[in-house]
PDB file of C-alpha atoms and ligand atoms in Angstrom:
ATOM      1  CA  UNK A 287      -3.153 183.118 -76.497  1.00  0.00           C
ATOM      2  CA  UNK A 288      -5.853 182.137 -73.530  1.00  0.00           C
ATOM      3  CA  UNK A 289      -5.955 182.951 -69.973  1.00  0.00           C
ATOM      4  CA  UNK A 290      -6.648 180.497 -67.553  1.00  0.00           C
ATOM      5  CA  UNK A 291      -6.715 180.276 -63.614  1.00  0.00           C
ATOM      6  CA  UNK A 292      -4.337 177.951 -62.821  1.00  0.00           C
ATOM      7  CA  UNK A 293      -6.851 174.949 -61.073  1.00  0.00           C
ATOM      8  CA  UNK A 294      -7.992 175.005 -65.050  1.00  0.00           C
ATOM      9  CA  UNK A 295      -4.348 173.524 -66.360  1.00  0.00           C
ATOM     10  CA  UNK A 296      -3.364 170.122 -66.826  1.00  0.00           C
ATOM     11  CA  UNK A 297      -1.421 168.299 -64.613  1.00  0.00           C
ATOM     12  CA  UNK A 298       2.009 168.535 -66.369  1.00  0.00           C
ATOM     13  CA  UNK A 299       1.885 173.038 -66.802  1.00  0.00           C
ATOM     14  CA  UNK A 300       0.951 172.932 -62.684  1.00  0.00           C
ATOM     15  CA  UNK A 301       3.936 170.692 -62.270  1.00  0.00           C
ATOM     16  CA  UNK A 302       6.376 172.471 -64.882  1.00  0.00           C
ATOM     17  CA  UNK A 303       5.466 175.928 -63.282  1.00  0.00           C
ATOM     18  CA  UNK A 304       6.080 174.775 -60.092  1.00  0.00           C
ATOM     19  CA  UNK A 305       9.409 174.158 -61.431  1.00  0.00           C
ATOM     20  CA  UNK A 306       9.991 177.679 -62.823  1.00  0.00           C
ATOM     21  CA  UNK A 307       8.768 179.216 -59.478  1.00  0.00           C
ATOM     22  CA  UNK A 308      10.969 176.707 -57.645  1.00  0.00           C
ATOM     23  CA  UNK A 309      13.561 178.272 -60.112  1.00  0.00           C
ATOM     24  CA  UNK A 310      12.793 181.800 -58.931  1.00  0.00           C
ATOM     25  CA  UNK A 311      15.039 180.982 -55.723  1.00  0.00           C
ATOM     26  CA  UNK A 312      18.291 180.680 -57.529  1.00  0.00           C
ATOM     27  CA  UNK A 313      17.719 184.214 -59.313  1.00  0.00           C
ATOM     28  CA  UNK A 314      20.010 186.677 -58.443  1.00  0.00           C
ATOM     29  CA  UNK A 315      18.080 189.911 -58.570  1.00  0.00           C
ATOM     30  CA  UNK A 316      19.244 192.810 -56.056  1.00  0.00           C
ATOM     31  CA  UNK A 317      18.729 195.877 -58.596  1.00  0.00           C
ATOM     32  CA  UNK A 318      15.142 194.911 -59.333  1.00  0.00           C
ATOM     33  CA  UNK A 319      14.497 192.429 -56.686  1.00  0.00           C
ATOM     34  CA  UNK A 320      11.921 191.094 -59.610  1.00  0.00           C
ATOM     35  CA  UNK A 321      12.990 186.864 -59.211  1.00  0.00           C
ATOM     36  CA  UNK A 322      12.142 185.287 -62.063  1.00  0.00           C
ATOM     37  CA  UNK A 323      11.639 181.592 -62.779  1.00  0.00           C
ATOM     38  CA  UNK A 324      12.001 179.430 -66.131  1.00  0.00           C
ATOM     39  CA  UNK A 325      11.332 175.294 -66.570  1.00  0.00           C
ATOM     40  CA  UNK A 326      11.898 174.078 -69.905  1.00  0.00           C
ATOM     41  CA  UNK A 327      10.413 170.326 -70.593  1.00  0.00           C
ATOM     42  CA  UNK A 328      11.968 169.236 -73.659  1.00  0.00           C
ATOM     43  CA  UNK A 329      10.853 166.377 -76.387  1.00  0.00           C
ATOM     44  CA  UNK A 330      12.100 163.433 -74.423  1.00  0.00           C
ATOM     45  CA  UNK A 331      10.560 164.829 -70.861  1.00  0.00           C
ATOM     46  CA  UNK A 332      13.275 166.545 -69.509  1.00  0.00           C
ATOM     47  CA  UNK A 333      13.480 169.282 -67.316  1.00  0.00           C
ATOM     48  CA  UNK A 334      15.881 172.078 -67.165  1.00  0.00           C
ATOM     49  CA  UNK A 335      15.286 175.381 -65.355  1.00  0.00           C
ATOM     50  CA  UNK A 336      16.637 179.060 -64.932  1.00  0.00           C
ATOM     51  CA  UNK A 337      16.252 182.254 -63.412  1.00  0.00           C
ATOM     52  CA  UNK A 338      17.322 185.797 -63.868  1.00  0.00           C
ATOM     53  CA  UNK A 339      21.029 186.593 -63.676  1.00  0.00           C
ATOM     54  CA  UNK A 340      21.327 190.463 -62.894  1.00  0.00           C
ATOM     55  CA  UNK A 341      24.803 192.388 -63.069  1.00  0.00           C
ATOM     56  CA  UNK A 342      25.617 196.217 -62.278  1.00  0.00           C
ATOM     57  CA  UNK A 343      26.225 196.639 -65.525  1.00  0.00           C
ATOM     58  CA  UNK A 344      22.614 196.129 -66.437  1.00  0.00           C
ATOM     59  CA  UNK A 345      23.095 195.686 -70.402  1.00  0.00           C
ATOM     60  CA  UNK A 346      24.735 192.680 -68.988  1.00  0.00           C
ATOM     61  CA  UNK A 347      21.295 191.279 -67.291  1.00  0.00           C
ATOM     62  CA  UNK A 348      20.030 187.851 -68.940  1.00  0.00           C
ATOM     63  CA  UNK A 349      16.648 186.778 -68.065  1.00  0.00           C
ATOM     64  CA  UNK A 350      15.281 183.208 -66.872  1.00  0.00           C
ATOM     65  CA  UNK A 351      13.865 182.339 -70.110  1.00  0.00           C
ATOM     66  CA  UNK A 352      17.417 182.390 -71.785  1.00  0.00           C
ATOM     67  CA  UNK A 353      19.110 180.991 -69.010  1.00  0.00           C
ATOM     68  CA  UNK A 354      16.918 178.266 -69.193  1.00  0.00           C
ATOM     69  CA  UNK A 355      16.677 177.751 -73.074  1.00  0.00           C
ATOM     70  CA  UNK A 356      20.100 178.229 -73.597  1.00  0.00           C
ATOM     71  CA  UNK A 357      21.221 175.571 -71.102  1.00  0.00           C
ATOM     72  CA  UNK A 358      18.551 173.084 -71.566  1.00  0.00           C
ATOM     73  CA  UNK A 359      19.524 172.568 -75.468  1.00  0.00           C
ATOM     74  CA  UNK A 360      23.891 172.649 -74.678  1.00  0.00           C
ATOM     75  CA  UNK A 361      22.902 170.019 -72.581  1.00  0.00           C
ATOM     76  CA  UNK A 362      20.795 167.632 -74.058  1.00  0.00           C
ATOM     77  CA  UNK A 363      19.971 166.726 -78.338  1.00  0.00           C
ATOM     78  CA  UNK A 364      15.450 167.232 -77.077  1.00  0.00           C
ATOM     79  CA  UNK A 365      14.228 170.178 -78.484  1.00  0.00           C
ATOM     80  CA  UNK A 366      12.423 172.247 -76.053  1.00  0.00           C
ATOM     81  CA  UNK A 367       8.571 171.691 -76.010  1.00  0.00           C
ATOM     82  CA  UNK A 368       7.177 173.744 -73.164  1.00  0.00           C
ATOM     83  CA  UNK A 369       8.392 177.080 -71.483  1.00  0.00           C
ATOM     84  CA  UNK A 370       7.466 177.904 -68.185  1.00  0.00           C
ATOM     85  CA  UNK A 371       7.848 181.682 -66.761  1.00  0.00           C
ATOM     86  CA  UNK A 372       7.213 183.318 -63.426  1.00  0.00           C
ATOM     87  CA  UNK A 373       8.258 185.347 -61.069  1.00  0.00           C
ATOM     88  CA  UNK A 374       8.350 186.385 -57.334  1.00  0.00           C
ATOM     89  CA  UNK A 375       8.737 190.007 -55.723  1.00  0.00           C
ATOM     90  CA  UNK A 376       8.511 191.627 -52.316  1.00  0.00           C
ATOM     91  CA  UNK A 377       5.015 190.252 -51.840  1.00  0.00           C
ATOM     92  CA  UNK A 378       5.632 186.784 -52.721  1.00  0.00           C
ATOM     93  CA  UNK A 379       4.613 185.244 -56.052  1.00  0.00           C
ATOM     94  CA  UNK A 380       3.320 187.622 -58.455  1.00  0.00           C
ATOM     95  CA  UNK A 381      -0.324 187.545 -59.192  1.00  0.00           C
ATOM     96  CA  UNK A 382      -0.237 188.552 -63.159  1.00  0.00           C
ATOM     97  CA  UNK A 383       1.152 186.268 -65.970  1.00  0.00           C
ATOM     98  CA  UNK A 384       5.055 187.198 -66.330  1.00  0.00           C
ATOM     99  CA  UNK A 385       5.329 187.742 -70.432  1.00  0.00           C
ATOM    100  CA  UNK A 386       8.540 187.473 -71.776  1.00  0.00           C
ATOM    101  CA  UNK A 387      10.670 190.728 -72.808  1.00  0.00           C
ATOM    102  CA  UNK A 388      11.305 190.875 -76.659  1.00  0.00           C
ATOM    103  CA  UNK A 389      14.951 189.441 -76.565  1.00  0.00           C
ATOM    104  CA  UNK A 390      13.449 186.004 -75.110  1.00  0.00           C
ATOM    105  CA  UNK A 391      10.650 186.129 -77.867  1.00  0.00           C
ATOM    106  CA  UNK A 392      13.200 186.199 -80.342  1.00  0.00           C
ATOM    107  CA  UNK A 393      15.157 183.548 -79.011  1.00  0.00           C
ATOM    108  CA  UNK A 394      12.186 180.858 -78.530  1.00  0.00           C
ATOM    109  CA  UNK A 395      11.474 181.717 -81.888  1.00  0.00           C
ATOM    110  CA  UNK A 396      14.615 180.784 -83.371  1.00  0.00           C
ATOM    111  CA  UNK A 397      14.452 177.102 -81.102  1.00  0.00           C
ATOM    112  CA  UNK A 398      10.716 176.746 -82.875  1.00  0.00           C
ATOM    113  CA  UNK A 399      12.696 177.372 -85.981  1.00  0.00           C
ATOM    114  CA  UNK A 400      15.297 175.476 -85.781  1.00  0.00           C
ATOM    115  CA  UNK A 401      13.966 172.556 -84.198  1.00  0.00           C
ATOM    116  CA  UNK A 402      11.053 172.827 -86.459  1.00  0.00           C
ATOM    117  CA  UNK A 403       8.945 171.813 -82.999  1.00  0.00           C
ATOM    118  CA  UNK A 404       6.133 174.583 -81.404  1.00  0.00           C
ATOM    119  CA  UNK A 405       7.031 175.867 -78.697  1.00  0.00           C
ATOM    120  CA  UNK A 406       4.581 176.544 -75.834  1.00  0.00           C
ATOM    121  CA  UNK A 407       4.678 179.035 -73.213  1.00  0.00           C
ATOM    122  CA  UNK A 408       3.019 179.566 -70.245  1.00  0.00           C
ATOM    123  CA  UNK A 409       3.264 182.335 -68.618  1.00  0.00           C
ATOM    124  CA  UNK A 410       2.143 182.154 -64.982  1.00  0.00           C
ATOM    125  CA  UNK A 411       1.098 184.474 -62.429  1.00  0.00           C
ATOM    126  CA  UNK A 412      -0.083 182.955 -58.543  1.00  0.00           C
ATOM    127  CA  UNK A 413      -3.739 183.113 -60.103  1.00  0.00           C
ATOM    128  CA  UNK A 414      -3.846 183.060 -63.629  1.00  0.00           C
ATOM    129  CA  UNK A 415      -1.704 181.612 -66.111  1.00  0.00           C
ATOM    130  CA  UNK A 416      -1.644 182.853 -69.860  1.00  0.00           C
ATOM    131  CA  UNK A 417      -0.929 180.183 -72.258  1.00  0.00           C
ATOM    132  CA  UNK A 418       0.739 180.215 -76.195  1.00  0.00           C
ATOM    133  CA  UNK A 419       0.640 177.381 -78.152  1.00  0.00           C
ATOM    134  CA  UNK A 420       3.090 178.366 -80.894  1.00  0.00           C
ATOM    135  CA  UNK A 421       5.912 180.956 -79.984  1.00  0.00           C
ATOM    136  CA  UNK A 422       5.062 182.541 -83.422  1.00  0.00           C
ATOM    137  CA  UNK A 423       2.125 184.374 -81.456  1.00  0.00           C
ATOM    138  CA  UNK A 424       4.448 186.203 -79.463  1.00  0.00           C
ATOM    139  CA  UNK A 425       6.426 187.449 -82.145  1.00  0.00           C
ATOM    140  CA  UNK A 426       4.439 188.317 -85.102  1.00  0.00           C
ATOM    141  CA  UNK A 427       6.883 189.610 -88.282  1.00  0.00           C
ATOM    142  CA  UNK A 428       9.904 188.789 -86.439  1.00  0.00           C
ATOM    143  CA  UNK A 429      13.036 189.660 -88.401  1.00  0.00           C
ATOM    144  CA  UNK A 430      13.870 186.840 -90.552  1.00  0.00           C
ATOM    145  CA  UNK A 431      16.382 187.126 -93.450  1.00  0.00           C
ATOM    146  CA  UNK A 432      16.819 184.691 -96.247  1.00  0.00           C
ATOM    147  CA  UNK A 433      18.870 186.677 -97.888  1.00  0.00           C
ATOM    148  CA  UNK A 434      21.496 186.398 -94.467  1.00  0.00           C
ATOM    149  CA  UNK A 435      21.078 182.710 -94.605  1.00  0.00           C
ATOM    150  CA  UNK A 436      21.722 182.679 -98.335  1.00  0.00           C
ATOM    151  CA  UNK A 437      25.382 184.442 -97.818  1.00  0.00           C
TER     152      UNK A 437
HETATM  153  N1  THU B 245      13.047 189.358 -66.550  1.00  0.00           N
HETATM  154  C1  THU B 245      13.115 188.032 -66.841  1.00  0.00           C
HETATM  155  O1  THU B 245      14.002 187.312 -66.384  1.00  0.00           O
HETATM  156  N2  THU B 245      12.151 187.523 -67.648  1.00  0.00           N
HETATM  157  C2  THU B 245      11.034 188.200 -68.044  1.00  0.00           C
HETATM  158  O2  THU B 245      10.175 187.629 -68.699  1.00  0.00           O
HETATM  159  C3  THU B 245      10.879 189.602 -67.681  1.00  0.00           C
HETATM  160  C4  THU B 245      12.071 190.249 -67.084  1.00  0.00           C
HETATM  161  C5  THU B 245      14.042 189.908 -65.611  1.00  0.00           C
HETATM  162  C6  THU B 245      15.043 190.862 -66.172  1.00  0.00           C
HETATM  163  C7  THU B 245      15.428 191.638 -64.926  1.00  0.00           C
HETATM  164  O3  THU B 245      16.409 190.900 -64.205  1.00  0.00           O
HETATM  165  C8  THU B 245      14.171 191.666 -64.080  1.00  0.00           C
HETATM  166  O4  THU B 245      13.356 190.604 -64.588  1.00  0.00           O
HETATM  167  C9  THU B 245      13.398 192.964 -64.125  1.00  0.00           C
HETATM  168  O5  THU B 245      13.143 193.354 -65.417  1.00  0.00           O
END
């Protein structure tokens, strides 16, 4: 994982977090008024985005990343390729990378898995943008049973 300040990033990560932070606007967020923004660019190029669905019942909470993964692959056959995260708060857009909780780890390891294609994340802040090049980083001995797959 490397940190970069975001002039430093190709043309294509500016343009896919632009996307996620774009994505921030739809979030509905009054408990933790924390907006968070996810772009997914898949195999073929396309672009599918999220943000953070809160509920009263906070259990019931999903975050961008999920809303994003999970609708980008019922909607098209790509397998996602890139992940973009951010977020905005009171201030505006947040300054530090937004990482992803441990839920949304697990789940963009399962799409490397079963699409047997890396995926990368970068996870931006206004400045500085961390970047992962294979989802595996995030989740190192991630539960994994053969013996579940076997039965
Ligand atoms: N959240 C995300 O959507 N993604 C993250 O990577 C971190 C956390 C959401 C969950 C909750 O709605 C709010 O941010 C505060 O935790």
């Amino acid at each position: 994982m490397t940190q970069y300040e975001n002039q430093q990033l190709n043309e294509a990560d500016k343009e896919l977090i632009q996307k996620a932070l774009q994505a921030t606007e739809t979030s509905y967020a009054p408990y933790s008024k924390f907006h968070v923004g996810a772009a997914v660019r898949m195999t073929d190029g396309q672009v599918f985005t999220g943000s953070n669905q809160e509920n009263i019942a906070f259990p019931a909470c999903v975050c961008a990343e999920r809303v994003a993964l999970l609708y980008a692959v019922t909607h098209s056959n790509a397998a996602p390729a890139t992940l973009a995260v951010t977020a905005t708060d009171r201030d505006g857009w947040v300054s530090e990378p937004v990482t992803p909780c441990g839920e949304c780890r697990q789940v963009l390891l399962e799409m490397q898995r079963r699409f047997g294609t890396p995926v990368r994340i970068l996870m931006a802040g206004k400045t500085a943008t961390l970047v992962c090049e294979n989802a595996e980083e995030l989740l190192p001995g991630a539960f994994q049973s053969t013996q579940l797959a076997q039965s």
